[in-house]
PDB file of C-alpha atoms in Angstrom:
ATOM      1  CA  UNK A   6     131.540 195.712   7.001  1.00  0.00           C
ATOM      2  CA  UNK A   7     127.882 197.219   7.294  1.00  0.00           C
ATOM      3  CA  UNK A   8     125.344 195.162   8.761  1.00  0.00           C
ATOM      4  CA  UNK A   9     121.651 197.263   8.439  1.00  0.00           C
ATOM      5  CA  UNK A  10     118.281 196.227  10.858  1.00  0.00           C
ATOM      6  CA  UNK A  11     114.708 197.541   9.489  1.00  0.00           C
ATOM      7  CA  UNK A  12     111.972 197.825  11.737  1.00  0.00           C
ATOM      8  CA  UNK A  13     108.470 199.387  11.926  1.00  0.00           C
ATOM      9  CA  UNK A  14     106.954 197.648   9.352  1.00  0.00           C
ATOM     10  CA  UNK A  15     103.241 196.290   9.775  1.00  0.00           C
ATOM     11  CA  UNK A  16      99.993 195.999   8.871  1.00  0.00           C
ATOM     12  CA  UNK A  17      98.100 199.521   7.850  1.00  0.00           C
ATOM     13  CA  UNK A  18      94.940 201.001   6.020  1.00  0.00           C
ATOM     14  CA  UNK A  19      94.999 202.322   2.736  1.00  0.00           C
ATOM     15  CA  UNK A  20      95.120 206.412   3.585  1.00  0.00           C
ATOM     16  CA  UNK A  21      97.430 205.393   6.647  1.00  0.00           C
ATOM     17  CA  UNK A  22     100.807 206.406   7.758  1.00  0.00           C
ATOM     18  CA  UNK A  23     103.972 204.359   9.017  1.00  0.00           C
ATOM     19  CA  UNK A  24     107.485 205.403   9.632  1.00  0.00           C
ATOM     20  CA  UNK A  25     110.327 202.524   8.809  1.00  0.00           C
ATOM     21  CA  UNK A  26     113.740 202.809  10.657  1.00  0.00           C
ATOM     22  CA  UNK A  27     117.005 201.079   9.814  1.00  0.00           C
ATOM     23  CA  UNK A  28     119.911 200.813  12.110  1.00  0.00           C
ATOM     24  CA  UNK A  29     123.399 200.577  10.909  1.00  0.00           C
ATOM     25  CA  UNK A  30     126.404 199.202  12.869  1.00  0.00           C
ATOM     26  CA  UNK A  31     129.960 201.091  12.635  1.00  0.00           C
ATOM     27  CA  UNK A  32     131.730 204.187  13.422  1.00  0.00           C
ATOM     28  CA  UNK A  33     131.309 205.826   9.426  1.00  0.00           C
ATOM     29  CA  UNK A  34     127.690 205.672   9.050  1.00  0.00           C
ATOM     30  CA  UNK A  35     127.582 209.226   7.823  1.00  0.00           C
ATOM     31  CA  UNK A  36     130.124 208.332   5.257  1.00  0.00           C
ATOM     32  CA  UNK A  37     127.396 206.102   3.182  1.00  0.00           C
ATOM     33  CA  UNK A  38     124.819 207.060   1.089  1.00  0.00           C
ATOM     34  CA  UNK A  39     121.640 205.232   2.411  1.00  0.00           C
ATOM     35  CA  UNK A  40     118.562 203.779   0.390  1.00  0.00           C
ATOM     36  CA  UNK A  41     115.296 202.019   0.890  1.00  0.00           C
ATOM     37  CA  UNK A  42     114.069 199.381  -1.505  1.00  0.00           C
ATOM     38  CA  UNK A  43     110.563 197.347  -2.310  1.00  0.00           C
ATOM     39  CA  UNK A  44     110.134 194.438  -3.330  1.00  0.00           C
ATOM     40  CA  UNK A  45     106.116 192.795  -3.596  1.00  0.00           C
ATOM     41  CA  UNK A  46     105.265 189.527  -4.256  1.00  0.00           C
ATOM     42  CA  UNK A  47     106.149 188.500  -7.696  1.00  0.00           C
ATOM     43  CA  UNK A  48     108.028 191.537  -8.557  1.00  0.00           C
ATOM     44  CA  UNK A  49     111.270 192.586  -9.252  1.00  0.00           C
ATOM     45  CA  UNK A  50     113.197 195.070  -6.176  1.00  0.00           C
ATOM     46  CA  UNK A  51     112.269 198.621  -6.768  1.00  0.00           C
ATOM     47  CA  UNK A  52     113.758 201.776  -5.842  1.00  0.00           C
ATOM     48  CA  UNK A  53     111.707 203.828  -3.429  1.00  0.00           C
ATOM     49  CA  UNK A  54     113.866 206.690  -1.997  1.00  0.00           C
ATOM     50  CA  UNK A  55     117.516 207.353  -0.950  1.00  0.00           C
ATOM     51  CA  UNK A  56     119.444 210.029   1.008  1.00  0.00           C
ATOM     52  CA  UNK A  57     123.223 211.340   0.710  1.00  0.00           C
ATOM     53  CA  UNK A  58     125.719 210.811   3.782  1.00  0.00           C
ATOM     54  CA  UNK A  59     124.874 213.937   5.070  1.00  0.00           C
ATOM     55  CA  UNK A  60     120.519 213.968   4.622  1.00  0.00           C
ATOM     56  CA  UNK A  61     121.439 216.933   2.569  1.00  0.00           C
ATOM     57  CA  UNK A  62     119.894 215.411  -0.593  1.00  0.00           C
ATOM     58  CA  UNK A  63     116.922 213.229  -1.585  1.00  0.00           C
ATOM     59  CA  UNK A  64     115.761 211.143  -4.316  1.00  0.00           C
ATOM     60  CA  UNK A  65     112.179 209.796  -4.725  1.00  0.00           C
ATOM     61  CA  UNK A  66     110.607 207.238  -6.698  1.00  0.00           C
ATOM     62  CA  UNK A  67     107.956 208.670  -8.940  1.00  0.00           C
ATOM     63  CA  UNK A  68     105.484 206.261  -7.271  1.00  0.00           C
ATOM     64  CA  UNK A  69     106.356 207.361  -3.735  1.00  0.00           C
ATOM     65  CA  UNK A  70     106.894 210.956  -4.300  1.00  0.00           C
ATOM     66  CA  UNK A  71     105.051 213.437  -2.251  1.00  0.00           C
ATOM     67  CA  UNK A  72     103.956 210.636  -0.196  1.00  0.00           C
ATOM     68  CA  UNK A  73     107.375 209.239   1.311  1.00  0.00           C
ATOM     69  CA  UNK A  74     110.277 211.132   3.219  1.00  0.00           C
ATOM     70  CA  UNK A  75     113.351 209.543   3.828  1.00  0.00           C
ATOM     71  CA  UNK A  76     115.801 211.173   6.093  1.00  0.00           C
ATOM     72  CA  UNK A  77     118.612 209.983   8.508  1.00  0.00           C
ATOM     73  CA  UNK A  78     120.187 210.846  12.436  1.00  0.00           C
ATOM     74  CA  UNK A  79     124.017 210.300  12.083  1.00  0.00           C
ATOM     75  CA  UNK A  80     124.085 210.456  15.611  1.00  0.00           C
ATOM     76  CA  UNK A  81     122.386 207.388  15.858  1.00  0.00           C
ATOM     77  CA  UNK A  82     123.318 205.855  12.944  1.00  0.00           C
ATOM     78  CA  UNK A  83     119.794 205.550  11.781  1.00  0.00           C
ATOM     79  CA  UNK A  84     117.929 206.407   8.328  1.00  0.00           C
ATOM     80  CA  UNK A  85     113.928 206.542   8.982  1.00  0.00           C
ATOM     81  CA  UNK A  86     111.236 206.289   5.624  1.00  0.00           C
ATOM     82  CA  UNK A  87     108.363 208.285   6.602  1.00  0.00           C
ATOM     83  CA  UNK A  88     105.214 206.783   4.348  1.00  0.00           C
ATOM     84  CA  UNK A  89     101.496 208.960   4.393  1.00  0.00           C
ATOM     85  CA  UNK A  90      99.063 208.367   2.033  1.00  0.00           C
ATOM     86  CA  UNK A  91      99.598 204.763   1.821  1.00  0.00           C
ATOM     87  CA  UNK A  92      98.010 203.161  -1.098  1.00  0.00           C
ATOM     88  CA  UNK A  93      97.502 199.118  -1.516  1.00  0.00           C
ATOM     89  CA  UNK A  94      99.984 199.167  -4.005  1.00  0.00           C
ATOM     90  CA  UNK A  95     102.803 200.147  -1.517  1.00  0.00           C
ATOM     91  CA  UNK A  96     102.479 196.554  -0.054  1.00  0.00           C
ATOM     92  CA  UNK A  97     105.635 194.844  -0.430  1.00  0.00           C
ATOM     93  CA  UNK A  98     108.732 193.694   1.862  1.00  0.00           C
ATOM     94  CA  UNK A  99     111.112 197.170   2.307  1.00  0.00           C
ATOM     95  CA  UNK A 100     114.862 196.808   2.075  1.00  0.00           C
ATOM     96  CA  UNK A 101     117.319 199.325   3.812  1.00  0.00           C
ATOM     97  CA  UNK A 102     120.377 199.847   1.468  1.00  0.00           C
ATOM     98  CA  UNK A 103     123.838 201.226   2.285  1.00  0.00           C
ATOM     99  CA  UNK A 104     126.612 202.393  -0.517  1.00  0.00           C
ATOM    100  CA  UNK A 105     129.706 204.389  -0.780  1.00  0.00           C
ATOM    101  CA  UNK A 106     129.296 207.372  -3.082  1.00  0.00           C
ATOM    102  CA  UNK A 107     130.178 207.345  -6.244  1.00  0.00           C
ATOM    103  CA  UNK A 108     128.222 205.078  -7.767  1.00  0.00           C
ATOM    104  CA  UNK A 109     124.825 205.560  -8.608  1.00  0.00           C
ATOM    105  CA  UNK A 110     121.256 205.812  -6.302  1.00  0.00           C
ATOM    106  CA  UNK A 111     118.709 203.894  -7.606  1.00  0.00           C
ATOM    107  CA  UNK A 112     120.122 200.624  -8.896  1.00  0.00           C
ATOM    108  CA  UNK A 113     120.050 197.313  -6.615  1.00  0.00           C
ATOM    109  CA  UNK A 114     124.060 196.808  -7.768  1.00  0.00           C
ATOM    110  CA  UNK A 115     124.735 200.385  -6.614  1.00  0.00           C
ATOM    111  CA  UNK A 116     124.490 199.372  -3.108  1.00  0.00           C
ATOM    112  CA  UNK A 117     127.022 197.288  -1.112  1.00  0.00           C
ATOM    113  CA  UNK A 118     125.072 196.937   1.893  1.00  0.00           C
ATOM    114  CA  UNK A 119     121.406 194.952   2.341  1.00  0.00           C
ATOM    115  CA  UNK A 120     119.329 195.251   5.605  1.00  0.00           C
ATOM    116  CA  UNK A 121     116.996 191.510   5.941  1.00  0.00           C
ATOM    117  CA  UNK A 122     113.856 193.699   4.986  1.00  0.00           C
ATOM    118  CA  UNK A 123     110.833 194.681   6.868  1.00  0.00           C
ATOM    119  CA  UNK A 124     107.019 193.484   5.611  1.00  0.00           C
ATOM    120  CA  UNK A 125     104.504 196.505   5.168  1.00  0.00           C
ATOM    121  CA  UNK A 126     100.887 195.631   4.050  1.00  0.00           C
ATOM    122  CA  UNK A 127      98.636 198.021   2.896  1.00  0.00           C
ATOM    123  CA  UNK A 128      95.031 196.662   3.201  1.00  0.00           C
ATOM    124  CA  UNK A 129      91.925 198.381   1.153  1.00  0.00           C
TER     125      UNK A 129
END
C-alpha cells in the first residue's frame, strides 16, 4: 500500500518555470520506480517523465524533453518534476505514479500506484 500527494501546481506564464513534488507514504519508497503523468481537458493521460528507484535513470516524453527534469530524495520519500520553458500546451492536471520494476515506464497500466493529481495552467 502506496498512497502518493502532488503539490506545487498553479497558475504560470508561458516561458515560466514550476517545480511539482509528490510525497509517498511507506518505509520502501526507494524500492519503486516513480512517474509523472498529464492529463488536459479532453485528452487521454500522457506520459511525461519517470525515474528508476534509485534517480539513477530517466525517461522523457518527447514533448517535455529538454524542458522537464524529474528526479527524487529517498530520504524523504519525495520525487520532484522540475518544468522551464513552459509552453500553453503543458496545461493539464499532473499525476504522480508509483510501480514496482519490472514492468514497463510509460504506460498508465504499468503503474500500481496513482497520486489525486495536481492542476498546472499555462497561460499565453
Amino acid at each position: 500500500q502506496v498512497q502518493l500527494v502532488e503539490s506545487g501546481g498553479g497558475l504560470v506564464q508561458a516561458g515560466g518555470s514550476l517545480t511539482l513534488s509528490c510525497a509517498a507514504s511507506g518505509r520502501t519508497f526507494s524500492s519503486y520506480v516513480m512517474g509523472w503523468f498529464r492529463q488536459a481537458p479532453g485528452k487521454e493521460r500522457d506520459f511525461v517523465a519517470a525515474t528508476s528507484g534509485s534517480g539513477g535513470t530517466t525517461y522523457y516524453a518527447n514533448s517535455v524533453k529538454g524542458r522537464f527534469t524529474i528526479s527524487r530524495d529517498n530520504a524523504k520519500n519525495t520525487v520532484y518534476l522540475q518544468m522551464t520553458s513552459l509552453k500553453p500546451e503543458d496545461t493539464a492536471v499532473y499525476y504522480c505514479a508509483a510501480r514496482l520494476p519490472g514492468r514497463g515506464i510509460s504506460r498508465n497500466s504499468d503503474y500500481d500506484y496513482w497520486g489525486q493529481g495536481t492542476q498546472v495552467t499555462v497561460s499565453s
